[in-house]
Amino acid sequence: ALAYAQKLKSVEGEARAKQVLARLYVEKGDYVIATQFALASLKIYQALNQPKDLCTAYLVLGVIYRYQL
């Protein structure tokens, strides 16, 4: 999905794909990569000024940090 979004030059699609990847890496227990994808998604949503998606991005980051405790 990430490669496809990048091919289409869909910035919002890229952010969503990165958020999904972050969630998948959380499930795998790889919190470093999950955090990288989550922060990349957050950065895109900040640039797009999308409050709803920003909220979801912060939620994903919160989940990542919670699982690391």
JSON list of C-alpha atoms in Angstrom, two decimals:
[
{"chain": "A", "resi": 1, "resn": "ALA", "atom": "CA", "xyz": [0.00, 0.00, 0.00]},
{"chain": "A", "resi": 2, "resn": "LEU", "atom": "CA", "xyz": [2.87, 2.36, 0.80]},
{"chain": "A", "resi": 3, "resn": "ALA", "atom": "CA", "xyz": [4.57, 1.88, -2.56]},
{"chain": "A", "resi": 4, "resn": "TYR", "atom": "CA", "xyz": [1.25, 2.29, -4.35]},
{"chain": "A", "resi": 5, "resn": "ALA", "atom": "CA", "xyz": [0.43, 5.52, -2.49]},
{"chain": "A", "resi": 6, "resn": "GLN", "atom": "CA", "xyz": [3.89, 6.86, -3.28]},
{"chain": "A", "resi": 7, "resn": "LYS", "atom": "CA", "xyz": [3.48, 5.87, -6.93]},
{"chain": "A", "resi": 8, "resn": "LEU", "atom": "CA", "xyz": [0.17, 7.75, -7.06]},
{"chain": "A", "resi": 9, "resn": "LYS", "atom": "CA", "xyz": [1.76, 10.66, -5.17]},
{"chain": "A", "resi": 10, "resn": "SER", "atom": "CA", "xyz": [-1.04, 10.43, -2.63]},
{"chain": "A", "resi": 11, "resn": "VAL", "atom": "CA", "xyz": [0.36, 12.11, 0.46]},
{"chain": "A", "resi": 12, "resn": "GLU", "atom": "CA", "xyz": [-2.68, 11.20, 2.55]},
{"chain": "A", "resi": 13, "resn": "GLY", "atom": "CA", "xyz": [-2.53, 7.60, 1.30]},
{"chain": "A", "resi": 14, "resn": "GLU", "atom": "CA", "xyz": [1.14, 7.47, 2.24]},
{"chain": "A", "resi": 15, "resn": "ALA", "atom": "CA", "xyz": [0.34, 8.68, 5.75]},
{"chain": "A", "resi": 16, "resn": "ARG", "atom": "CA", "xyz": [-2.36, 6.05, 6.15]},
{"chain": "A", "resi": 17, "resn": "ALA", "atom": "CA", "xyz": [-0.09, 3.29, 4.87]},
{"chain": "A", "resi": 18, "resn": "LYS", "atom": "CA", "xyz": [2.63, 4.31, 7.30]},
{"chain": "A", "resi": 19, "resn": "GLN", "atom": "CA", "xyz": [0.14, 4.29, 10.13]},
{"chain": "A", "resi": 20, "resn": "VAL", "atom": "CA", "xyz": [-0.97, 0.77, 9.21]},
{"chain": "A", "resi": 21, "resn": "LEU", "atom": "CA", "xyz": [2.65, -0.34, 9.06]},
{"chain": "A", "resi": 22, "resn": "ALA", "atom": "CA", "xyz": [3.23, 1.16, 12.50]},
{"chain": "A", "resi": 23, "resn": "ARG", "atom": "CA", "xyz": [0.37, -0.91, 13.88]},
{"chain": "A", "resi": 24, "resn": "LEU", "atom": "CA", "xyz": [1.69, -4.06, 12.23]},
{"chain": "A", "resi": 25, "resn": "TYR", "atom": "CA", "xyz": [5.15, -3.57, 13.70]},
{"chain": "A", "resi": 26, "resn": "VAL", "atom": "CA", "xyz": [3.60, -3.05, 17.14]},
{"chain": "A", "resi": 27, "resn": "GLU", "atom": "CA", "xyz": [1.96, -6.46, 16.77]},
{"chain": "A", "resi": 28, "resn": "LYS", "atom": "CA", "xyz": [5.34, -7.93, 15.84]},
{"chain": "A", "resi": 29, "resn": "GLY", "atom": "CA", "xyz": [6.92, -6.29, 18.88]},
{"chain": "A", "resi": 30, "resn": "ASP", "atom": "CA", "xyz": [9.31, -4.13, 16.84]},
{"chain": "A", "resi": 31, "resn": "TYR", "atom": "CA", "xyz": [8.63, -0.84, 18.58]},
{"chain": "A", "resi": 32, "resn": "VAL", "atom": "CA", "xyz": [11.54, 1.05, 17.03]},
{"chain": "A", "resi": 33, "resn": "ILE", "atom": "CA", "xyz": [10.30, 0.57, 13.48]},
{"chain": "A", "resi": 34, "resn": "ALA", "atom": "CA", "xyz": [6.69, 1.07, 14.63]},
{"chain": "A", "resi": 35, "resn": "THR", "atom": "CA", "xyz": [7.68, 4.41, 16.14]},
{"chain": "A", "resi": 36, "resn": "GLN", "atom": "CA", "xyz": [9.48, 5.47, 12.96]},
{"chain": "A", "resi": 37, "resn": "PHE", "atom": "CA", "xyz": [6.40, 4.78, 10.83]},
{"chain": "A", "resi": 38, "resn": "ALA", "atom": "CA", "xyz": [4.08, 6.40, 13.36]},
{"chain": "A", "resi": 39, "resn": "LEU", "atom": "CA", "xyz": [6.18, 9.57, 13.54]},
{"chain": "A", "resi": 40, "resn": "ALA", "atom": "CA", "xyz": [6.40, 9.73, 9.74]},
{"chain": "A", "resi": 41, "resn": "SER", "atom": "CA", "xyz": [2.62, 9.46, 9.55]},
{"chain": "A", "resi": 42, "resn": "LEU", "atom": "CA", "xyz": [2.23, 12.13, 12.24]},
{"chain": "A", "resi": 43, "resn": "LYS", "atom": "CA", "xyz": [4.51, 14.51, 10.35]},
{"chain": "A", "resi": 44, "resn": "ILE", "atom": "CA", "xyz": [2.44, 14.16, 7.18]},
{"chain": "A", "resi": 45, "resn": "TYR", "atom": "CA", "xyz": [-0.84, 14.70, 9.03]},
{"chain": "A", "resi": 46, "resn": "GLN", "atom": "CA", "xyz": [0.60, 17.80, 10.69]},
{"chain": "A", "resi": 47, "resn": "ALA", "atom": "CA", "xyz": [1.54, 19.19, 7.29]},
{"chain": "A", "resi": 48, "resn": "LEU", "atom": "CA", "xyz": [-1.95, 18.42, 5.96]},
{"chain": "A", "resi": 49, "resn": "ASN", "atom": "CA", "xyz": [-3.54, 19.99, 9.06]},
{"chain": "A", "resi": 50, "resn": "GLN", "atom": "CA", "xyz": [-6.01, 17.15, 9.58]},
{"chain": "A", "resi": 51, "resn": "PRO", "atom": "CA", "xyz": [-7.07, 17.12, 13.24]},
{"chain": "A", "resi": 52, "resn": "LYS", "atom": "CA", "xyz": [-8.94, 13.79, 13.13]},
{"chain": "A", "resi": 53, "resn": "ASP", "atom": "CA", "xyz": [-6.01, 11.98, 11.57]},
{"chain": "A", "resi": 54, "resn": "LEU", "atom": "CA", "xyz": [-3.59, 13.73, 13.93]},
{"chain": "A", "resi": 55, "resn": "CYS", "atom": "CA", "xyz": [-5.58, 12.38, 16.84]},
{"chain": "A", "resi": 56, "resn": "THR", "atom": "CA", "xyz": [-5.32, 8.86, 15.45]},
{"chain": "A", "resi": 57, "resn": "ALA", "atom": "CA", "xyz": [-1.59, 9.27, 14.87]},
{"chain": "A", "resi": 58, "resn": "TYR", "atom": "CA", "xyz": [-1.08, 10.33, 18.48]},
{"chain": "A", "resi": 59, "resn": "LEU", "atom": "CA", "xyz": [-3.19, 7.39, 19.62]},
{"chain": "A", "resi": 60, "resn": "VAL", "atom": "CA", "xyz": [-0.95, 4.98, 17.70]},
{"chain": "A", "resi": 61, "resn": "LEU", "atom": "CA", "xyz": [2.12, 6.54, 19.31]},
{"chain": "A", "resi": 62, "resn": "GLY", "atom": "CA", "xyz": [0.47, 6.15, 22.71]},
{"chain": "A", "resi": 63, "resn": "VAL", "atom": "CA", "xyz": [-0.17, 2.48, 22.04]},
{"chain": "A", "resi": 64, "resn": "ILE", "atom": "CA", "xyz": [3.44, 1.97, 21.03]},
{"chain": "A", "resi": 65, "resn": "TYR", "atom": "CA", "xyz": [4.74, 3.61, 24.20]},
{"chain": "A", "resi": 66, "resn": "ARG", "atom": "CA", "xyz": [2.27, 1.68, 26.35]},
{"chain": "A", "resi": 67, "resn": "TYR", "atom": "CA", "xyz": [3.42, -1.68, 24.98]},
{"chain": "A", "resi": 68, "resn": "GLN", "atom": "CA", "xyz": [7.02, -0.80, 25.74]},
{"chain": "A", "resi": 69, "resn": "LEU", "atom": "CA", "xyz": [6.36, -0.44, 29.49]}
]
